[in-house]
PDB file of C-alpha atoms in Angstrom:
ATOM      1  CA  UNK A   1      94.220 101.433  74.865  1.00 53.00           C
ATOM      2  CA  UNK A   2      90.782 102.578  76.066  1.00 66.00           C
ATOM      3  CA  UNK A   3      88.545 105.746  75.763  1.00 89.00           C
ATOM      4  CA  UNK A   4      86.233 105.482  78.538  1.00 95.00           C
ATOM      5  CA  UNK A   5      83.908 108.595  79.078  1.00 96.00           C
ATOM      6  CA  UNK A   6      81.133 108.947  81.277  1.00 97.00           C
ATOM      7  CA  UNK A   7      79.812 111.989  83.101  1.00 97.00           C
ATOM      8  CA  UNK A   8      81.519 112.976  86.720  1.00 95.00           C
ATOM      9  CA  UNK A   9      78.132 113.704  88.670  1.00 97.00           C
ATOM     10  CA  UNK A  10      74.349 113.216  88.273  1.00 98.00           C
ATOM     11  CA  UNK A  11      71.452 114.021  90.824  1.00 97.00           C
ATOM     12  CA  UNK A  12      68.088 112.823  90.720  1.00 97.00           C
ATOM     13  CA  UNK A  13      64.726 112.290  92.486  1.00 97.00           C
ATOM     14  CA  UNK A  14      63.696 109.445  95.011  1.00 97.00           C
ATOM     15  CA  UNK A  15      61.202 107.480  92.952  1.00 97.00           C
ATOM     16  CA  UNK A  16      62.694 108.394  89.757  1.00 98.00           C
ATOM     17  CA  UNK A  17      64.476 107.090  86.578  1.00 98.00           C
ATOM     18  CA  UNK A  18      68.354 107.961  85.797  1.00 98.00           C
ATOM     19  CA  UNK A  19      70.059 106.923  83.018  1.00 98.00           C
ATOM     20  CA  UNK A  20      74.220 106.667  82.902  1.00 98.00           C
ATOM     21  CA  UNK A  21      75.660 107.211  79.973  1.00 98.00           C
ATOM     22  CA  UNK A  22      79.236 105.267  79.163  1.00 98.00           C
ATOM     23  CA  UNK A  23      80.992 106.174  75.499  1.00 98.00           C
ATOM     24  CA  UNK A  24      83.829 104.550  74.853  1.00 97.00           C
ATOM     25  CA  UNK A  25      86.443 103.773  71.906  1.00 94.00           C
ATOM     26  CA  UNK A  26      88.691 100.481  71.715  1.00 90.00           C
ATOM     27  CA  UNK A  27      89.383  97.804  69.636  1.00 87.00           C
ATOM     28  CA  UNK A  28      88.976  94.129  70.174  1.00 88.00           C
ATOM     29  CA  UNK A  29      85.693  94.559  72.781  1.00 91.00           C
ATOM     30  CA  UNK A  30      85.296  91.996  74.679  1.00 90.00           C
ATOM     31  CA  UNK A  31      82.422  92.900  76.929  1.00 92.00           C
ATOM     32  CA  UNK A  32      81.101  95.874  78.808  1.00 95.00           C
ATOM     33  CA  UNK A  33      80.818  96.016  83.140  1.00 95.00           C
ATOM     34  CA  UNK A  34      79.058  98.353  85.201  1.00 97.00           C
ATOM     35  CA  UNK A  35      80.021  98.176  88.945  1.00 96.00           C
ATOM     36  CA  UNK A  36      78.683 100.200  92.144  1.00 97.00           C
ATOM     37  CA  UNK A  37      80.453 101.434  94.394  1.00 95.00           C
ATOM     38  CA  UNK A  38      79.453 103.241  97.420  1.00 94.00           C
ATOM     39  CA  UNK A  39      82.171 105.325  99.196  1.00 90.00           C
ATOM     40  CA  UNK A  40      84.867 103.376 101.519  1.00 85.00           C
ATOM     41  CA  UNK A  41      83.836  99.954  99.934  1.00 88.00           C
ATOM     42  CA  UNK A  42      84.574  98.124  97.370  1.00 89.00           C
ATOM     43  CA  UNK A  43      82.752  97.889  93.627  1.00 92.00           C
ATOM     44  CA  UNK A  44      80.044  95.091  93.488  1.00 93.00           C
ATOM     45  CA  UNK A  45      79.167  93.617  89.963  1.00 93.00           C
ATOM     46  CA  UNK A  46      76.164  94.972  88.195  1.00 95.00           C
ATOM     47  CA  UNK A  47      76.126  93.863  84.842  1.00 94.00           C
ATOM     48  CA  UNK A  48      77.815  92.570  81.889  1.00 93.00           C
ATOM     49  CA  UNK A  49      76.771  92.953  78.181  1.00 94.00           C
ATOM     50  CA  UNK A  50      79.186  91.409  75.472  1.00 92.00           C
ATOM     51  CA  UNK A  51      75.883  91.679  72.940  1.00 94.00           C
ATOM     52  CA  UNK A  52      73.911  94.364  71.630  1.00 97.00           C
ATOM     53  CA  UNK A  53      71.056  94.718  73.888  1.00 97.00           C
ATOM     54  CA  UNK A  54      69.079  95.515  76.833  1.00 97.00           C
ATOM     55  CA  UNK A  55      69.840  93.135  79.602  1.00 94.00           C
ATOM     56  CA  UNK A  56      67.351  93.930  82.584  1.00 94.00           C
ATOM     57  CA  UNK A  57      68.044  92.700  86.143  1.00 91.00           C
ATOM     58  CA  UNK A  58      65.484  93.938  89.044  1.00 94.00           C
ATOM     59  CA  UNK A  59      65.090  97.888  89.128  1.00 96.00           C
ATOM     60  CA  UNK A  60      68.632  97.662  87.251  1.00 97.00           C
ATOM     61  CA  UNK A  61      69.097  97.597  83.268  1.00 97.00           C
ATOM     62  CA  UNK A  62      72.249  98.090  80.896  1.00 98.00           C
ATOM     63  CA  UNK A  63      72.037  98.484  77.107  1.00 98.00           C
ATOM     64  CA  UNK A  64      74.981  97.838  74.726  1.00 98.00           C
ATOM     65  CA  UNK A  65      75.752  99.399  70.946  1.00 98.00           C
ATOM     66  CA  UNK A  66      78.960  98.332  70.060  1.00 96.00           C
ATOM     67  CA  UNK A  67      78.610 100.146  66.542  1.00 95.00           C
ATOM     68  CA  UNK A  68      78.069 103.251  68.527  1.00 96.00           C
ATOM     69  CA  UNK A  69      80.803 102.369  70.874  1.00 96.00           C
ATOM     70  CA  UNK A  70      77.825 103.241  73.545  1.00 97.00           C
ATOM     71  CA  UNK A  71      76.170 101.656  76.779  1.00 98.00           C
ATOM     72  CA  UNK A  72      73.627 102.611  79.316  1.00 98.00           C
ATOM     73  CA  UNK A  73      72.985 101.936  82.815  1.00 98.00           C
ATOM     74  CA  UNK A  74      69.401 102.717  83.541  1.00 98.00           C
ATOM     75  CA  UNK A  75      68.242 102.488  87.109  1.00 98.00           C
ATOM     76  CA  UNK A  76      64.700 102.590  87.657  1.00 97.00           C
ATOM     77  CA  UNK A  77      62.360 103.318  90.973  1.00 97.00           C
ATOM     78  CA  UNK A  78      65.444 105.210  92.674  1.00 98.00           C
ATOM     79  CA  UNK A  79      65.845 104.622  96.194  1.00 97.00           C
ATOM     80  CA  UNK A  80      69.047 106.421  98.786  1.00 97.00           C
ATOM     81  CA  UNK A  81      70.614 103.801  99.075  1.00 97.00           C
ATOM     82  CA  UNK A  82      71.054 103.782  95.017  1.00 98.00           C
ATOM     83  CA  UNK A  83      73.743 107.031  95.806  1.00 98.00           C
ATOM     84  CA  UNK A  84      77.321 105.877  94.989  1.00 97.00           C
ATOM     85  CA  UNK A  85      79.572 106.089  91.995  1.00 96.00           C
ATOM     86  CA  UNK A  86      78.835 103.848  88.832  1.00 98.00           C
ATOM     87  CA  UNK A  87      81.623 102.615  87.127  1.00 97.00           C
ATOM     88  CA  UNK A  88      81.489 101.427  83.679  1.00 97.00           C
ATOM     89  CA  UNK A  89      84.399  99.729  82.576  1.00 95.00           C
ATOM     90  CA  UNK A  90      85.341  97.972  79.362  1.00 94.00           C
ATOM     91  CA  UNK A  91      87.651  94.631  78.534  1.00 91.00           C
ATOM     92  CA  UNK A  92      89.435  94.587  74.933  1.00 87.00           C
ATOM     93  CA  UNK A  93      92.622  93.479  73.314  1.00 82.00           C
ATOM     94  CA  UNK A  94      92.031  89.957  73.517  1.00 76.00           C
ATOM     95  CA  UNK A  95      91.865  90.016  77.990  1.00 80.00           C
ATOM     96  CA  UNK A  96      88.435  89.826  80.001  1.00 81.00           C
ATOM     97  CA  UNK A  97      89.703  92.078  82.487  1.00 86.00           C
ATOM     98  CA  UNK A  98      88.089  95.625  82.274  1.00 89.00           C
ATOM     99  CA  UNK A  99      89.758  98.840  82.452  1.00 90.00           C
ATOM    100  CA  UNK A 100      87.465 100.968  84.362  1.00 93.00           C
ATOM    101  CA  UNK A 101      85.999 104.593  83.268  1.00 94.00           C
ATOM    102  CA  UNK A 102      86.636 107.470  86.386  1.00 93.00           C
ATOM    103  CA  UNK A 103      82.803 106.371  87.300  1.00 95.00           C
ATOM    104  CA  UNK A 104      80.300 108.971  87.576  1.00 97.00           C
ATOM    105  CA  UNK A 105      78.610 109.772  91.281  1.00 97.00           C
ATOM    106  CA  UNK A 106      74.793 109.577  91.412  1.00 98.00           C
ATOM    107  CA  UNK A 107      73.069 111.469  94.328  1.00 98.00           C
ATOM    108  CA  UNK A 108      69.687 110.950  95.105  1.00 98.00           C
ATOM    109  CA  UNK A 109      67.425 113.013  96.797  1.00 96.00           C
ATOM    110  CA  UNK A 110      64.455 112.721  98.586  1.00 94.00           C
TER     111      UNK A 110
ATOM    112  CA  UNK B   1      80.630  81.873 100.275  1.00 62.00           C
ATOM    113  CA  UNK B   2      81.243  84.817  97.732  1.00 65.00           C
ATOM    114  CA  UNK B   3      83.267  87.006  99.554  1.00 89.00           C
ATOM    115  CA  UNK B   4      86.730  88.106  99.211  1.00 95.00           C
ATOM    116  CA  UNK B   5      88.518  89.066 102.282  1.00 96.00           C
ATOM    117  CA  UNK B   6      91.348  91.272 103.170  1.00 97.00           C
ATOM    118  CA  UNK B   7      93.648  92.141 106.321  1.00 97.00           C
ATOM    119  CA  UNK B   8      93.910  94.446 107.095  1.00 97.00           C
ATOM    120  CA  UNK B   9      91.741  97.389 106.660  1.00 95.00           C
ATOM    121  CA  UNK B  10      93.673 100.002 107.581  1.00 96.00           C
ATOM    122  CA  UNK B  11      97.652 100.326 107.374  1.00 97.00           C
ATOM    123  CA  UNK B  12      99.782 103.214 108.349  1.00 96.00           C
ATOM    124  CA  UNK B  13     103.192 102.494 107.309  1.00 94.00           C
ATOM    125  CA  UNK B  14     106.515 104.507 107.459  1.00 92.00           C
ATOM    126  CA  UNK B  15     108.907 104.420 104.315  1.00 92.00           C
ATOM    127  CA  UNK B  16     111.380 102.135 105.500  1.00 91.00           C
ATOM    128  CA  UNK B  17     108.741  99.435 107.123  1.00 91.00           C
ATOM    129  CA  UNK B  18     108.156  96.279 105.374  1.00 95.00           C
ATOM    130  CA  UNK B  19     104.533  94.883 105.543  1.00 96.00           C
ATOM    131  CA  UNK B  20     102.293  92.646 103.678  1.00 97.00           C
ATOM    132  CA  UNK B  21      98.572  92.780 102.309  1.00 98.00           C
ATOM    133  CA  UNK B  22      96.340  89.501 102.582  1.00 98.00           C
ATOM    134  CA  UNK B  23      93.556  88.774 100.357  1.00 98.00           C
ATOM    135  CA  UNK B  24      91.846  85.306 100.303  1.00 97.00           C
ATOM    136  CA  UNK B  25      88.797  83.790  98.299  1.00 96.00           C
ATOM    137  CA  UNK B  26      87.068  80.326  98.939  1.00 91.00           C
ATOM    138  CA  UNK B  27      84.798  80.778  95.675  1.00 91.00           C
ATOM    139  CA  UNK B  28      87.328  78.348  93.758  1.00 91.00           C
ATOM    140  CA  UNK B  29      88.323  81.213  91.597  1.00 91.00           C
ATOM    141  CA  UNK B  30      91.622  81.158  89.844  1.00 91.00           C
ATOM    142  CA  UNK B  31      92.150  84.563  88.715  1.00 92.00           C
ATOM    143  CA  UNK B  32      92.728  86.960  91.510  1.00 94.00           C
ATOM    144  CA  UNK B  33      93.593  90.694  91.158  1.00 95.00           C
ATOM    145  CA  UNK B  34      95.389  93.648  92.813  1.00 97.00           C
ATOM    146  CA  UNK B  35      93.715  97.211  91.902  1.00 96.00           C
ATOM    147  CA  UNK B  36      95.041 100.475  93.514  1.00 96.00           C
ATOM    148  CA  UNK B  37      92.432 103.258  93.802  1.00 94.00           C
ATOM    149  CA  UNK B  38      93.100 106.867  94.658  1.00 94.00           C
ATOM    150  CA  UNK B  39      90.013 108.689  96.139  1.00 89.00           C
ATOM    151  CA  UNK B  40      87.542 109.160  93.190  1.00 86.00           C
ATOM    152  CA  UNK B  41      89.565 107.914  91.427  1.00 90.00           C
ATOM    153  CA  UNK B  42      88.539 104.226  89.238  1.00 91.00           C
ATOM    154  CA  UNK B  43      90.137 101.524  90.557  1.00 93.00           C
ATOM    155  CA  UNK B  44      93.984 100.832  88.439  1.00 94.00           C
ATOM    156  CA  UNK B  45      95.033  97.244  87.701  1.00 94.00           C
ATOM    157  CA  UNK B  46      98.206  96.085  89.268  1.00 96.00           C
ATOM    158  CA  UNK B  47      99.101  92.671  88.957  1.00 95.00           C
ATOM    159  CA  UNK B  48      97.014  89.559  87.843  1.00 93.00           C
ATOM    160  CA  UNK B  49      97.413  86.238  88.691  1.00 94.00           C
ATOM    161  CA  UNK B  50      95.916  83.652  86.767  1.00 91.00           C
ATOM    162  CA  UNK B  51      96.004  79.597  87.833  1.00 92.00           C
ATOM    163  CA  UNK B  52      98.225  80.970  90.764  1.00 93.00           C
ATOM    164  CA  UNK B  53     100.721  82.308  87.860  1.00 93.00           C
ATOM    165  CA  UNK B  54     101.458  86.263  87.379  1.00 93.00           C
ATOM    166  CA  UNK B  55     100.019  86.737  84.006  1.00 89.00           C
ATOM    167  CA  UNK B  56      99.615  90.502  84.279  1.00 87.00           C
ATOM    168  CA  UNK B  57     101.980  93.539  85.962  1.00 88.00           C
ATOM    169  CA  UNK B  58     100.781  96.510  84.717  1.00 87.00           C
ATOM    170  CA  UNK B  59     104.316  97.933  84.890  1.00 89.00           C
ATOM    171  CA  UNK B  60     103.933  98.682  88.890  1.00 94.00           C
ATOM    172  CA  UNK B  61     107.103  99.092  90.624  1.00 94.00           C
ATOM    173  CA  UNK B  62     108.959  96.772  92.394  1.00 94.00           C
ATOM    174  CA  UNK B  63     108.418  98.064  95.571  1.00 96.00           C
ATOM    175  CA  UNK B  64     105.268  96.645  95.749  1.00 97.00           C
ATOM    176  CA  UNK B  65     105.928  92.254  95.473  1.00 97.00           C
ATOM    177  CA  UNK B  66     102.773  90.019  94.921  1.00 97.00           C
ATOM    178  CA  UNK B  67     103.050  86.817  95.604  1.00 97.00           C
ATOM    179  CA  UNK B  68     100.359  84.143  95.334  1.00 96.00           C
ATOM    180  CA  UNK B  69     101.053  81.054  97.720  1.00 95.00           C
ATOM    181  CA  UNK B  70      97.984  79.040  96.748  1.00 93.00           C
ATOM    182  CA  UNK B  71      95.080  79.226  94.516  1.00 90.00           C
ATOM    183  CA  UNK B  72      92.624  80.768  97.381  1.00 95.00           C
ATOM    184  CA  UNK B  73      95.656  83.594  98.824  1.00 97.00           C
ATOM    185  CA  UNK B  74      97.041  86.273  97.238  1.00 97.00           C
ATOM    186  CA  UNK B  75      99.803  88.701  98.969  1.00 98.00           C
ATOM    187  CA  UNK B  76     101.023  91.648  98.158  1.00 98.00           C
ATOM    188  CA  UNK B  77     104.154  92.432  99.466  1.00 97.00           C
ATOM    189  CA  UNK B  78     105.291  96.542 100.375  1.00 97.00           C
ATOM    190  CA  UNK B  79     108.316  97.453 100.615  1.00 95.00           C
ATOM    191  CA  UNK B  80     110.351 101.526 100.843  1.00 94.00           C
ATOM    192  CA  UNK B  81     107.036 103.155  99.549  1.00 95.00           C
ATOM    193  CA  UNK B  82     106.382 106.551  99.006  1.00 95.00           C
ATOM    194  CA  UNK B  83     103.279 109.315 100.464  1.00 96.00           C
ATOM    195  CA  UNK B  84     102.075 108.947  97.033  1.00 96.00           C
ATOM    196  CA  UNK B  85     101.145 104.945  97.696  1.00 97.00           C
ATOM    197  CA  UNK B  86      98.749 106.232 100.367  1.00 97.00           C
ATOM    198  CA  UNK B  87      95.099 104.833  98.590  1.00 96.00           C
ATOM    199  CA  UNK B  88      92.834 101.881  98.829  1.00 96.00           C
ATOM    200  CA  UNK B  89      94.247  98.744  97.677  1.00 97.00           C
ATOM    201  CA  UNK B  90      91.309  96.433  96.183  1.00 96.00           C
ATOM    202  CA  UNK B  91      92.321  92.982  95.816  1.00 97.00           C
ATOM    203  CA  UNK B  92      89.551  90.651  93.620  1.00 95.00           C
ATOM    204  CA  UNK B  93      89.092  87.448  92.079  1.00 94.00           C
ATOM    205  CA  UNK B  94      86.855  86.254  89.682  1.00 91.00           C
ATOM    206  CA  UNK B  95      86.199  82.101  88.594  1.00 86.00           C
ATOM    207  CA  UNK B  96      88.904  81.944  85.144  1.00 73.00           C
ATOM    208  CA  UNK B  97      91.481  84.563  84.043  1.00 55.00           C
ATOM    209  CA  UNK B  98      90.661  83.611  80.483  1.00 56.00           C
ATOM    210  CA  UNK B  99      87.013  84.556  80.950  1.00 50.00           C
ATOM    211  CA  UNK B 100      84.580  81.945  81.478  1.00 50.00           C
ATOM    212  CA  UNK B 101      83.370  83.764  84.099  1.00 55.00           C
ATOM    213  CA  UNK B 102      83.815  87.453  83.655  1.00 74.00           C
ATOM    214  CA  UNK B 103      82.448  88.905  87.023  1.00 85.00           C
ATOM    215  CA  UNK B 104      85.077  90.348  89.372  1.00 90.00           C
ATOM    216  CA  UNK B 105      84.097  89.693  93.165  1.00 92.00           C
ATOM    217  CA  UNK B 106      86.371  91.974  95.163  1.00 94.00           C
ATOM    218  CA  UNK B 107      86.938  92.706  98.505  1.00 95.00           C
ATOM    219  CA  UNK B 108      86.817  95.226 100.712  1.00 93.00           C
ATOM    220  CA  UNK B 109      89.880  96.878 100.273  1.00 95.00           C
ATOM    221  CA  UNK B 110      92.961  97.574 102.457  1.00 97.00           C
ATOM    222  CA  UNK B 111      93.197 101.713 103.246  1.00 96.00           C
ATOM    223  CA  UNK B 112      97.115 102.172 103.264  1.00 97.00           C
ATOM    224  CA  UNK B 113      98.863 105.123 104.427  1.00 97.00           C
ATOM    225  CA  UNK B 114     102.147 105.819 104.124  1.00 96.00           C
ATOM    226  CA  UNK B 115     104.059 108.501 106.499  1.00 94.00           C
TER     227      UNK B 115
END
């Protein structure tokens, strides 16, 4: 099984940087996901790191350590609509199919 | 066209009624997916279907019955639930259940209530 652990709620400043943290403890990794997901709808892909790494996409970057069993989802130039829940969610085992953390809810603030 | 669709959005359903959930994809995909999520809760895997085969039920009960008629459709049949099914059922595919393509694309969700 999975150990996914990320914290439950984060607030930050319009404008700003936030950083998500995601631990987690498996064996067999097979890649790392963050999703968004704003309330009522559905998650929408953000990224996917299988290497160690910073990947960067837009205002939107994710860093990988498997050693450390340890990702990142840094967003950067926070805007309101950026509020929702991040989920990060890790695939092991042998499958491609994540099992997703409990996701942690950003709120940002003007 | 990457979007997943699903009918219908809402559902209010008593115990003893028999309905159906509809999810279809036009993306080519040929893994789709059947997540149940409880509010604030993460989404839980259900059932996978991979090359129109069920290659994954995550132990669900049989009340709920996927079915997958076609490589773009995927049903899930419901059947004598229980208050405690009430929660948003996510349905999503993504382009190869062995992973050559590792993004899930899902849909909107189907908000099921059960009286």
């Amino acid at each position: 099984g999975q150990n996914i652990d990320q914290p439950t709620e984060m607030t930050a400043t319009e404008g700003a940087i936030v950083q998500i943290n995601c631990t987690y403890q498996t064996s067999g990794f097979n890649g790392l996901f963050w999703y968004q997901q704003h309330a009522g709808e559905a998650p929408t892909f953000l990224s996917y790191n299988v290497l160690d790494g910073l990947e960067e996409k837009g205002r939107f970057s994710s860093f990988l350590s498997r050693s450390k069993g340890y990702s990142y989802l840094l967003l950067k130039e926070l805007q309101m609509k950026d509020s929702a829940s991040y989920l990060c969610a890790v695939a092991s085992g042998g499958s491609y199919i994540p099992t997703f953390g409990r996701g942690t809810s950003l709120i940002v603030h003007p | 066209d990457t979007e997943v669709t699903q009918t219908p959005k809402h559902l209010v359903m008593g115990m003893t009624n028999k309905k159906s959930l509809k999810c279809e994809q036009h993306m080519g995909h040929r893994a789709m997916y059947w997540y149940k999520q409880k509010a604030k809760k993460p989404p839980e895997l259900m059932f996978v279907y991979s090359y129109e085969k069920l290659s994954i039920n995550e132990s669900v009960p049989s009340r709920f019955s996927p079915e997958c008629p076609n490589s773009s459709l995927l049903n899930l049949h419901l059947h004598a639930l229980q208050p405690e099914d009430s929660a948003l059922y996510l349905c999503a595919s993504s382009q190869d259940g062995a992973g050559s393509s590792y993004e899930q694309y899902f849909g909107p969700g189907t908000r099921l209530t059960v009286t």
